[in-house]
Amino acid sequence: MLILAIESSCDETAAAVVRDGRQVLSNRIASQIPLHQRYGGVVPEIASRAHLEQIVPIAAGALEDAGLSLEEIDAVAATRGPGLIGCLLVGLEYAKALSAARGLPLAAMQHIAGHLYSPWIGRETDAWGEPVSATPNFEPMIGLALSGGHSSIVHVKGPLDFEILGETLDDAVGEAYDKIAKLIGLGYPGGPIVDNLAQEGDPKAFDLPRPLLNRPDFDFSFSGLKTAFARQVEKLGGADQIAADRVLTSDLCAAFQAACVDVIIGKAEKALNEKGLKRLAITGGVACNKGLRTELHNRLPDVHIALPAPEFCTDNAAMIAGAAYHLIGQSAQSSLSANAVASLDLEAGGSGWQA
Ligand code: KG4
Ligand code: ZN
């Protein structure tokens, strides 16, 4: 089955064609990073307008890269939520128009479900490193979706069957990376820049808190860590002072990263133990993080760890097409009156996202 999927929930206009929930035939992404860079974060109105300009060429480009025409596509999918409402509307309405014009089934998808599915796409083996048969070997697991908009820890029982164990109470982890980077003048998005600088720094140079790590639940909080970082910056003489000193900057980045990594791995381990599972998937933009990847393997040697390829960590439409394959397989279909939803419930599951 060939699915053309559209993703436009935040600042990436993306379209992809995926065969049978796994084989990525094309994966086009128009990033808006340069448009938002000067503001240090995504400006919703600018994002919606850019999606409008990009959606038609990006979708056409995805078909062209796959060497397919619209007549050969079996179904269309689009992210319905959660996300920025004006941005979601562009992708969803485009997919609805295609569905109506061509008589194709339409799958309305939940963005986090796409992230949690991302380790299963575009590789020769399955997410666990084992050879694949026609259908992905989707074992129950703990899945983390860590991005600029979300920090969720989820018991993933099936590709469309979720129990949320914990979420962030305030900032998402990627958002905290972006904000501390902005504070010390490192640019946007901050995650990759802080990650690279952290490789050079001493994580023990500064003692930053590990918020909620010792609590029995699975919720995250990154706002207090961000504030502690800001206080440390003040103590050191302010952002300008730090910007001029590469060693200090790297040490601060390393200390911040160590705190994030400790909290993420600590909560993941607790969830694995509680559910008696040995499989863990880390997804979303922050899953690119080099420090996190290294420490996961060091600290959880007995756990099967699934990580998406870097191009499927940040927002993309291939992950949406991959998850949509399972929905279309259940013959759930979205009505053309389905509207975008800024906060679409992950636990509602495939059919719950359609009405
Ligand atoms: O998944 P994504 O593209 O968008 C959302 O759905 O939010 O994630 C983008 C986020 C940004 O906050 C970015 O700073 C962060 O992921 N990010 C990273 C890294 N690469 C991207 N954070 C930490 N380390 C990285 N290497
Ligand atoms: Zn995302």
Tab-separated table of N, CA, C and O in Angstrom, residues 20-126:
chain	number	residue	atom	x	y	z
A	20	ASP	N	3.832	0.344	2.522
A	20	ASP	CA	3.549	-0.661	3.557
A	20	ASP	C	4.078	-0.277	4.944
A	20	ASP	O	4.589	-1.132	5.682
A	21	GLY	N	4.014	0.980	5.287
A	21	GLY	CA	4.363	1.419	6.640
A	21	GLY	C	5.831	1.365	6.975
A	21	GLY	O	6.202	1.494	8.147
A	22	ARG	N	6.695	1.217	5.958
A	22	ARG	CA	8.095	0.997	6.289
A	22	ARG	C	9.068	1.590	5.265
A	22	ARG	O	10.029	2.247	5.630
A	23	GLN	N	8.805	1.317	4.004
A	23	GLN	CA	9.785	1.687	2.978
A	23	GLN	C	9.534	3.125	2.500
A	23	GLN	O	8.515	3.414	1.866
A	24	VAL	N	10.491	3.984	2.804
A	24	VAL	CA	10.320	5.410	2.483
A	24	VAL	C	10.757	5.654	1.026
A	24	VAL	O	11.937	5.557	0.700
A	25	LEU	N	9.800	5.977	0.173
A	25	LEU	CA	10.116	6.213	-1.240
A	25	LEU	C	10.499	7.672	-1.472
A	25	LEU	O	11.232	7.985	-2.403
A	26	SER	N	9.980	8.546	-0.638
A	26	SER	CA	10.389	9.957	-0.728
A	26	SER	C	10.083	10.629	0.596
A	26	SER	O	9.211	10.190	1.347
A	27	ASN	N	10.828	11.700	0.875
A	27	ASN	CA	10.674	12.388	2.163
A	27	ASN	C	11.098	13.840	1.980
A	27	ASN	O	12.242	14.193	2.203
A	28	ARG	N	10.176	14.665	1.531
A	28	ARG	CA	10.487	16.088	1.284
A	28	ARG	C	10.173	16.925	2.524
A	28	ARG	O	9.110	16.748	3.120
A	29	ILE	N	11.076	17.836	2.843
A	29	ILE	CA	10.843	18.732	3.983
A	29	ILE	C	11.283	20.143	3.614
A	29	ILE	O	12.418	20.323	3.177
A	30	ALA	N	10.377	21.094	3.769
A	30	ALA	CA	10.782	22.500	3.638
A	30	ALA	C	10.838	23.064	5.052
A	30	ALA	O	9.809	23.232	5.709
A	31	SER	N	12.036	23.294	5.534
A	31	SER	CA	12.181	23.810	6.889
A	31	SER	C	12.029	25.327	6.879
A	31	SER	O	12.469	26.008	5.961
A	32	GLN	N	11.400	25.832	7.911
A	32	GLN	CA	11.235	27.293	8.023
A	32	GLN	C	12.228	27.906	8.993
A	32	GLN	O	12.070	29.078	9.367
A	33	ILE	N	13.225	27.141	9.397
A	33	ILE	CA	14.158	27.642	10.425
A	33	ILE	C	14.661	29.059	10.114
A	33	ILE	O	14.596	29.938	10.972
A	34	PRO	N	15.103	29.340	8.871
A	34	PRO	CA	15.617	30.701	8.610
A	34	PRO	C	14.577	31.795	8.865
A	34	PRO	O	14.923	32.901	9.273
A	35	LEU	N	13.283	31.478	8.642
A	35	LEU	CA	12.232	32.487	8.846
A	35	LEU	C	12.042	32.835	10.317
A	35	LEU	O	11.655	33.951	10.668
A	36	HIS	N	12.263	31.835	11.196
A	36	HIS	CA	11.977	32.041	12.626
A	36	HIS	C	13.221	32.384	13.445
A	36	HIS	O	13.101	32.794	14.594
A	37	GLN	N	14.382	32.177	12.816
A	37	GLN	CA	15.659	32.336	13.526
A	37	GLN	C	15.772	33.668	14.269
A	37	GLN	O	16.151	33.715	15.433
A	38	ARG	N	15.385	34.757	13.591
A	38	ARG	CA	15.580	36.079	14.210
A	38	ARG	C	14.698	36.294	15.424
A	38	ARG	O	14.950	37.170	16.246
A	39	TYR	N	13.627	35.473	15.553
A	39	TYR	CA	12.743	35.599	16.718
A	39	TYR	C	13.120	34.608	17.823
A	39	TYR	O	12.546	34.660	18.909
A	40	GLY	N	14.019	33.684	17.544
A	40	GLY	CA	14.448	32.705	18.544
A	40	GLY	C	13.377	31.675	18.864
A	40	GLY	O	13.442	30.992	19.880
A	41	GLY	N	12.373	31.541	18.015
A	41	GLY	CA	11.296	30.579	18.234
A	41	GLY	C	10.295	30.685	17.099
A	41	GLY	O	10.389	31.614	16.281
A	42	VAL	N	9.339	29.762	17.048
A	42	VAL	CA	8.393	29.732	15.930
A	42	VAL	C	7.292	30.786	16.114
A	42	VAL	O	6.654	30.849	17.162
A	43	VAL	N	7.083	31.591	15.078
A	43	VAL	CA	6.001	32.587	15.096
A	43	VAL	C	4.834	31.988	14.299
A	43	VAL	O	4.950	31.781	13.086
A	44	PRO	N	3.713	31.678	14.982
A	44	PRO	CA	2.644	30.912	14.329
A	44	PRO	C	2.139	31.503	13.010
A	44	PRO	O	1.961	30.773	12.033
A	45	GLU	N	1.925	32.799	12.956
A	45	GLU	CA	1.361	33.396	11.727
A	45	GLU	C	2.337	33.280	10.557
A	45	GLU	O	1.938	33.031	9.422
A	46	ILE	N	3.609	33.468	10.853
A	46	ILE	CA	4.623	33.338	9.790
A	46	ILE	C	4.665	31.884	9.318
A	46	ILE	O	4.757	31.590	8.123
A	47	ALA	N	4.541	30.964	10.267
A	47	ALA	CA	4.593	29.543	9.925
A	47	ALA	C	3.429	29.150	9.018
A	47	ALA	O	3.619	28.485	7.995
A	48	SER	N	2.205	29.588	9.370
A	48	SER	CA	1.027	29.214	8.554
A	48	SER	C	1.184	29.709	7.121
A	48	SER	O	0.908	28.986	6.165
A	49	ARG	N	1.620	30.941	6.996
A	49	ARG	CA	1.776	31.522	5.656
A	49	ARG	C	2.816	30.752	4.837
A	49	ARG	O	2.608	30.476	3.656
A	50	ALA	N	3.911	30.393	5.485
A	50	ALA	CA	4.960	29.647	4.776
A	50	ALA	C	4.449	28.263	4.359
A	50	ALA	O	4.773	27.775	3.274
A	51	HIS	N	3.635	27.633	5.201
A	51	HIS	CA	3.049	26.334	4.817
A	51	HIS	C	2.208	26.481	3.554
A	51	HIS	O	2.278	25.646	2.651
A	52	LEU	N	1.426	27.562	3.518
A	52	LEU	CA	0.563	27.793	2.342
A	52	LEU	C	1.389	27.895	1.068
A	52	LEU	O	1.012	27.383	0.020
A	53	GLU	N	2.522	28.567	1.177
A	53	GLU	CA	3.374	28.738	-0.009
A	53	GLU	C	4.040	27.430	-0.415
A	53	GLU	O	4.288	27.180	-1.583
A	54	GLN	N	4.329	26.587	0.563
A	54	GLN	CA	5.149	25.401	0.293
A	54	GLN	C	4.365	24.126	-0.002
A	54	GLN	O	4.893	23.197	-0.592
A	55	ILE	N	3.118	24.047	0.457
A	55	ILE	CA	2.448	22.747	0.486
A	55	ILE	C	2.326	22.098	-0.904
A	55	ILE	O	2.593	20.903	-1.074
A	56	VAL	N	1.955	22.913	-1.919
A	56	VAL	CA	1.752	22.322	-3.247
A	56	VAL	C	3.082	21.824	-3.836
A	56	VAL	O	3.195	20.650	-4.220
A	57	PRO	N	4.136	22.662	-3.892
A	57	PRO	CA	5.401	22.132	-4.440
A	57	PRO	C	6.003	20.992	-3.626
A	57	PRO	O	6.606	20.078	-4.201
A	58	ILE	N	5.827	21.004	-2.314
A	58	ILE	CA	6.420	19.937	-1.495
A	58	ILE	C	5.707	18.598	-1.760
A	58	ILE	O	6.347	17.559	-1.919
A	59	ALA	N	4.381	18.633	-1.829
A	59	ALA	CA	3.637	17.391	-2.093
A	59	ALA	C	3.954	16.882	-3.501
A	59	ALA	O	4.184	15.679	-3.710
A	60	ALA	N	3.995	17.807	-4.470
A	60	ALA	CA	4.331	17.392	-5.848
A	60	ALA	C	5.742	16.825	-5.879
A	60	ALA	O	6.013	15.820	-6.562
A	61	GLY	N	6.647	17.432	-5.120
A	61	GLY	CA	8.040	16.960	-5.075
A	61	GLY	C	8.156	15.571	-4.477
A	61	GLY	O	8.961	14.753	-4.924
A	62	ALA	N	7.330	15.291	-3.466
A	62	ALA	CA	7.371	13.960	-2.839
A	62	ALA	C	6.934	12.896	-3.843
A	62	ALA	O	7.528	11.806	-3.919
A	63	LEU	N	5.907	13.202	-4.627
A	63	LEU	CA	5.456	12.243	-5.656
A	63	LEU	C	6.539	12.059	-6.714
A	63	LEU	O	6.850	10.935	-7.129
A	64	GLU	N	7.124	13.184	-7.106
A	64	GLU	CA	8.167	13.144	-8.152
A	64	GLU	C	9.375	12.317	-7.680
A	64	GLU	O	9.876	11.463	-8.405
A	65	ASP	N	9.825	12.553	-6.444
A	65	ASP	CA	10.972	11.797	-5.908
A	65	ASP	C	10.667	10.298	-5.847
A	65	ASP	O	11.554	9.460	-6.000
A	66	ALA	N	9.408	9.973	-5.568
A	66	ALA	CA	9.017	8.560	-5.478
A	66	ALA	C	8.819	7.957	-6.867
A	66	ALA	O	8.652	6.737	-7.006
A	67	GLY	N	8.802	8.813	-7.892
A	67	GLY	CA	8.591	8.340	-9.267
A	67	GLY	C	7.152	7.866	-9.473
A	67	GLY	O	6.902	6.944	-10.254
A	68	LEU	N	6.227	8.506	-8.787
A	68	LEU	CA	4.829	8.063	-8.843
A	68	LEU	C	3.921	9.217	-9.241
A	68	LEU	O	4.253	10.385	-9.024
A	69	SER	N	2.760	8.865	-9.798
A	69	SER	CA	1.737	9.878	-10.025
A	69	SER	C	0.653	9.680	-8.973
A	69	SER	O	0.609	8.636	-8.311
A	70	LEU	N	-0.203	10.652	-8.845
A	70	LEU	CA	-1.270	10.586	-7.844
A	70	LEU	C	-2.168	9.352	-8.069
A	70	LEU	O	-2.691	8.770	-7.117
A	71	GLU	N	-2.308	8.952	-9.341
A	71	GLU	CA	-3.162	7.792	-9.670
A	71	GLU	C	-2.645	6.523	-9.005
A	71	GLU	O	-3.398	5.586	-8.769
A	72	GLU	N	-1.354	6.471	-8.711
A	72	GLU	CA	-0.776	5.240	-8.138
A	72	GLU	C	-0.842	5.204	-6.609
A	72	GLU	O	-0.481	4.215	-5.992
A	73	ILE	N	-1.258	6.300	-5.997
A	73	ILE	CA	-1.333	6.383	-4.524
A	73	ILE	C	-2.626	5.717	-4.034
A	73	ILE	O	-3.679	5.856	-4.640
A	74	ASP	N	-2.522	4.964	-2.924
A	74	ASP	CA	-3.687	4.235	-2.400
A	74	ASP	C	-4.444	5.011	-1.316
A	74	ASP	O	-5.613	4.745	-1.073
A	75	ALA	N	-3.748	5.881	-0.589
A	75	ALA	CA	-4.415	6.616	0.494
A	75	ALA	C	-3.611	7.869	0.820
A	75	ALA	O	-2.408	7.930	0.544
A	76	VAL	N	-4.282	8.852	1.412
A	76	VAL	CA	-3.567	10.042	1.894
A	76	VAL	C	-3.729	10.157	3.408
A	76	VAL	O	-4.712	9.688	3.982
A	77	ALA	N	-2.720	10.758	4.036
A	77	ALA	CA	-2.749	10.956	5.487
A	77	ALA	C	-2.253	12.359	5.774
A	77	ALA	O	-1.470	12.924	4.999
A	78	ALA	N	-2.719	12.912	6.875
A	78	ALA	CA	-2.214	14.223	7.308
A	78	ALA	C	-2.301	14.318	8.816
A	78	ALA	O	-3.156	13.689	9.437
A	79	THR	N	-1.405	15.106	9.375
A	79	THR	CA	-1.453	15.352	10.824
A	79	THR	C	-2.636	16.269	11.127
A	79	THR	O	-2.756	17.347	10.557
A	80	ARG	N	-3.491	15.789	12.044
A	80	ARG	CA	-4.664	16.582	12.430
A	80	ARG	C	-4.385	17.374	13.706
A	80	ARG	O	-5.004	18.399	13.979
A	81	GLY	N	-3.456	16.888	14.540
A	81	GLY	CA	-3.105	17.562	15.794
A	81	GLY	C	-2.175	16.663	16.575
A	81	GLY	O	-1.937	15.528	16.140
A	82	PRO	N	-1.597	17.086	17.656
A	82	PRO	CA	-1.615	18.456	18.134
A	82	PRO	C	-0.628	19.316	17.347
A	82	PRO	O	0.243	18.784	16.653
A	83	GLY	N	-0.778	20.623	17.486
A	83	GLY	CA	0.124	21.525	16.774
A	83	GLY	C	-0.474	22.922	16.722
A	83	GLY	O	-1.465	23.214	17.392
A	84	LEU	N	0.139	23.749	15.925
A	84	LEU	CA	-0.353	25.132	15.751
A	84	LEU	C	-1.532	25.084	14.787
A	84	LEU	O	-1.410	24.539	13.679
A	85	ILE	N	-2.651	25.625	15.204
A	85	ILE	CA	-3.900	25.386	14.479
A	85	ILE	C	-3.831	25.863	13.019
A	85	ILE	O	-4.241	25.154	12.104
A	86	GLY	N	-3.288	27.047	12.808
A	86	GLY	CA	-3.213	27.573	11.446
A	86	GLY	C	-2.309	26.724	10.563
A	86	GLY	O	-2.540	26.586	9.351
A	87	CYS	N	-1.296	26.138	11.158
A	87	CYS	CA	-0.348	25.291	10.428
A	87	CYS	C	-0.988	23.945	10.088
A	87	CYS	O	-0.919	23.465	8.955
A	88	LEU	N	-1.650	23.356	11.087
A	88	LEU	CA	-2.321	22.071	10.881
A	88	LEU	C	-3.358	22.171	9.766
A	88	LEU	O	-3.478	21.275	8.922
A	89	LEU	N	-4.104	23.286	9.777
A	89	LEU	CA	-5.191	23.465	8.809
A	89	LEU	C	-4.685	23.357	7.371
A	89	LEU	O	-5.334	22.756	6.526
A	90	VAL	N	-3.507	23.916	7.115
A	90	VAL	CA	-2.998	23.937	5.737
A	90	VAL	C	-2.789	22.505	5.234
A	90	VAL	O	-3.266	22.120	4.161
A	91	GLY	N	-2.106	21.691	6.033
A	91	GLY	CA	-1.804	20.314	5.607
A	91	GLY	C	-3.039	19.439	5.559
A	91	GLY	O	-3.242	18.674	4.609
A	92	LEU	N	-3.897	19.577	6.567
A	92	LEU	CA	-5.086	18.727	6.632
A	92	LEU	C	-6.055	19.057	5.499
A	92	LEU	O	-6.582	18.157	4.828
A	93	GLU	N	-6.266	20.339	5.250
A	93	GLU	CA	-7.207	20.725	4.184
A	93	GLU	C	-6.671	20.311	2.815
A	93	GLU	O	-7.421	19.903	1.938
A	94	TYR	N	-5.363	20.393	2.659
A	94	TYR	CA	-4.764	19.950	1.387
A	94	TYR	C	-5.023	18.455	1.191
A	94	TYR	O	-5.445	18.013	0.117
A	95	ALA	N	-4.804	17.673	2.256
A	95	ALA	CA	-5.011	16.219	2.167
A	95	ALA	C	-6.491	15.904	1.936
A	95	ALA	O	-6.825	14.999	1.159
A	96	LYS	N	-7.374	16.659	2.577
A	96	LYS	CA	-8.809	16.440	2.374
A	96	LYS	C	-9.188	16.723	0.917
A	96	LYS	O	-9.996	15.994	0.331
A	97	ALA	N	-8.608	17.760	0.358
A	97	ALA	CA	-8.905	18.100	-1.042
A	97	ALA	C	-8.449	16.970	-1.976
A	97	ALA	O	-9.173	16.571	-2.893
A	98	LEU	N	-7.264	16.430	-1.719
A	98	LEU	CA	-6.769	15.315	-2.531
A	98	LEU	C	-7.699	14.114	-2.401
A	98	LEU	O	-8.041	13.457	-3.390
A	99	SER	N	-8.090	13.841	-1.156
A	99	SER	CA	-8.956	12.700	-0.879
A	99	SER	C	-10.288	12.849	-1.621
A	99	SER	O	-10.761	11.899	-2.262
A	100	ALA	N	-10.868	14.046	-1.558
A	100	ALA	CA	-12.165	14.269	-2.207
A	100	ALA	C	-12.038	14.195	-3.725
A	100	ALA	O	-12.848	13.569	-4.407
A	101	ALA	N	-10.984	14.800	-4.258
A	101	ALA	CA	-10.842	14.876	-5.704
A	101	ALA	C	-10.537	13.507	-6.317
A	101	ALA	O	-10.962	13.211	-7.427
A	102	ARG	N	-9.801	12.682	-5.589
A	102	ARG	CA	-9.360	11.395	-6.152
A	102	ARG	C	-10.094	10.195	-5.567
A	102	ARG	O	-9.756	9.061	-5.877
A	103	GLY	N	-10.991	10.442	-4.632
A	103	GLY	CA	-11.706	9.325	-4.009
A	103	GLY	C	-10.783	8.425	-3.198
A	103	GLY	O	-10.984	7.205	-3.137
A	104	LEU	N	-9.789	9.006	-2.558
A	104	LEU	CA	-8.827	8.212	-1.779
A	104	LEU	C	-9.197	8.209	-0.301
A	104	LEU	O	-9.657	9.229	0.219
A	105	PRO	N	-8.972	7.084	0.405
A	105	PRO	CA	-9.187	7.112	1.852
A	105	PRO	C	-8.258	8.127	2.504
A	105	PRO	O	-7.128	8.328	2.050
A	106	LEU	N	-8.760	8.736	3.579
A	106	LEU	CA	-7.994	9.764	4.291
A	106	LEU	C	-7.783	9.320	5.735
A	106	LEU	O	-8.739	8.948	6.412
A	107	ALA	N	-6.537	9.370	6.199
A	107	ALA	CA	-6.239	9.065	7.601
A	107	ALA	C	-5.833	10.357	8.294
A	107	ALA	O	-4.842	10.988	7.911
A	108	ALA	N	-6.579	10.753	9.318
A	108	ALA	CA	-6.213	11.919	10.131
A	108	ALA	C	-5.342	11.402	11.262
A	108	ALA	O	-5.760	10.523	12.018
A	109	MET	N	-4.140	11.939	11.380
A	109	MET	CA	-3.162	11.337	12.293
A	109	MET	C	-2.814	12.243	13.460
A	109	MET	O	-2.910	13.457	13.389
A	110	GLN	N	-2.332	11.585	14.523
A	110	GLN	CA	-1.877	12.297	15.715
A	110	GLN	C	-0.349	12.405	15.608
A	110	GLN	O	0.341	11.410	15.362
A	111	HIS	N	0.152	13.594	15.799
A	111	HIS	CA	1.575	13.884	15.557
A	111	HIS	C	2.519	13.019	16.412
A	111	HIS	O	3.508	12.475	15.899
A	112	ILE	N	2.226	12.881	17.700
A	112	ILE	CA	3.111	12.116	18.595
A	112	ILE	C	3.134	10.639	18.199
A	112	ILE	O	4.164	9.964	18.305
A	113	ALA	N	1.973	10.151	17.718
A	113	ALA	CA	1.930	8.754	17.251
A	113	ALA	C	2.907	8.569	16.094
A	113	ALA	O	3.556	7.522	15.970
A	114	GLY	N	3.014	9.601	15.260
A	114	GLY	CA	3.989	9.553	14.163
A	114	GLY	C	5.405	9.476	14.705
A	114	GLY	O	6.200	8.629	14.297
A	115	HIS	N	5.738	10.349	15.669
A	115	HIS	CA	7.086	10.313	16.259
A	115	HIS	C	7.371	8.931	16.845
A	115	HIS	O	8.444	8.363	16.610
A	116	LEU	N	6.411	8.391	17.611
A	116	LEU	CA	6.659	7.113	18.285
A	116	LEU	C	6.845	5.979	17.273
A	116	LEU	O	7.474	4.967	17.570
A	117	TYR	N	6.324	6.177	16.063
A	117	TYR	CA	6.477	5.158	15.013
A	117	TYR	C	7.776	5.334	14.212
A	117	TYR	O	8.200	4.432	13.491
A	118	SER	N	8.431	6.476	14.387
A	118	SER	CA	9.544	6.829	13.490
A	118	SER	C	10.724	5.844	13.471
A	118	SER	O	11.416	5.751	12.455
A	119	PRO	N	11.008	5.069	14.539
A	119	PRO	CA	12.125	4.115	14.417
A	119	PRO	C	11.841	2.966	13.440
A	119	PRO	O	12.750	2.216	13.100
A	120	TRP	N	10.570	2.826	13.028
A	120	TRP	CA	10.214	1.683	12.171
A	120	TRP	C	10.348	1.963	10.687
A	120	TRP	O	10.113	1.080	9.862
A	121	ILE	N	10.666	3.192	10.333
A	121	ILE	CA	10.648	3.506	8.899
A	121	ILE	C	12.056	3.690	8.345
A	121	ILE	O	12.989	4.046	9.064
A	122	GLY	N	12.162	3.392	7.052
A	122	GLY	CA	13.363	3.747	6.297
A	122	GLY	C	14.619	3.004	6.678
A	122	GLY	O	15.719	3.552	6.594
A	123	ARG	N	14.514	1.752	7.109
A	123	ARG	CA	15.736	0.995	7.396
A	123	ARG	C	15.561	-0.445	6.932
A	123	ARG	O	14.442	-0.918	6.752
A	124	GLU	N	16.687	-1.112	6.802
A	124	GLU	CA	16.681	-2.488	6.286
A	124	GLU	C	16.191	-3.465	7.346
A	124	GLU	O	15.539	-4.459	7.056
A	125	THR	N	16.578	-3.175	8.595
A	125	THR	CA	16.157	-4.038	9.696
A	125	THR	C	14.942	-3.397	10.365
A	125	THR	O	14.561	-2.285	10.012
A	126	ASP	N	14.360	-4.081	11.342
A	126	ASP	CA	13.310	-3.401	12.091
A	126	ASP	C	13.953	-2.516	13.160
A	126	ASP	O	15.183	-2.444	13.263
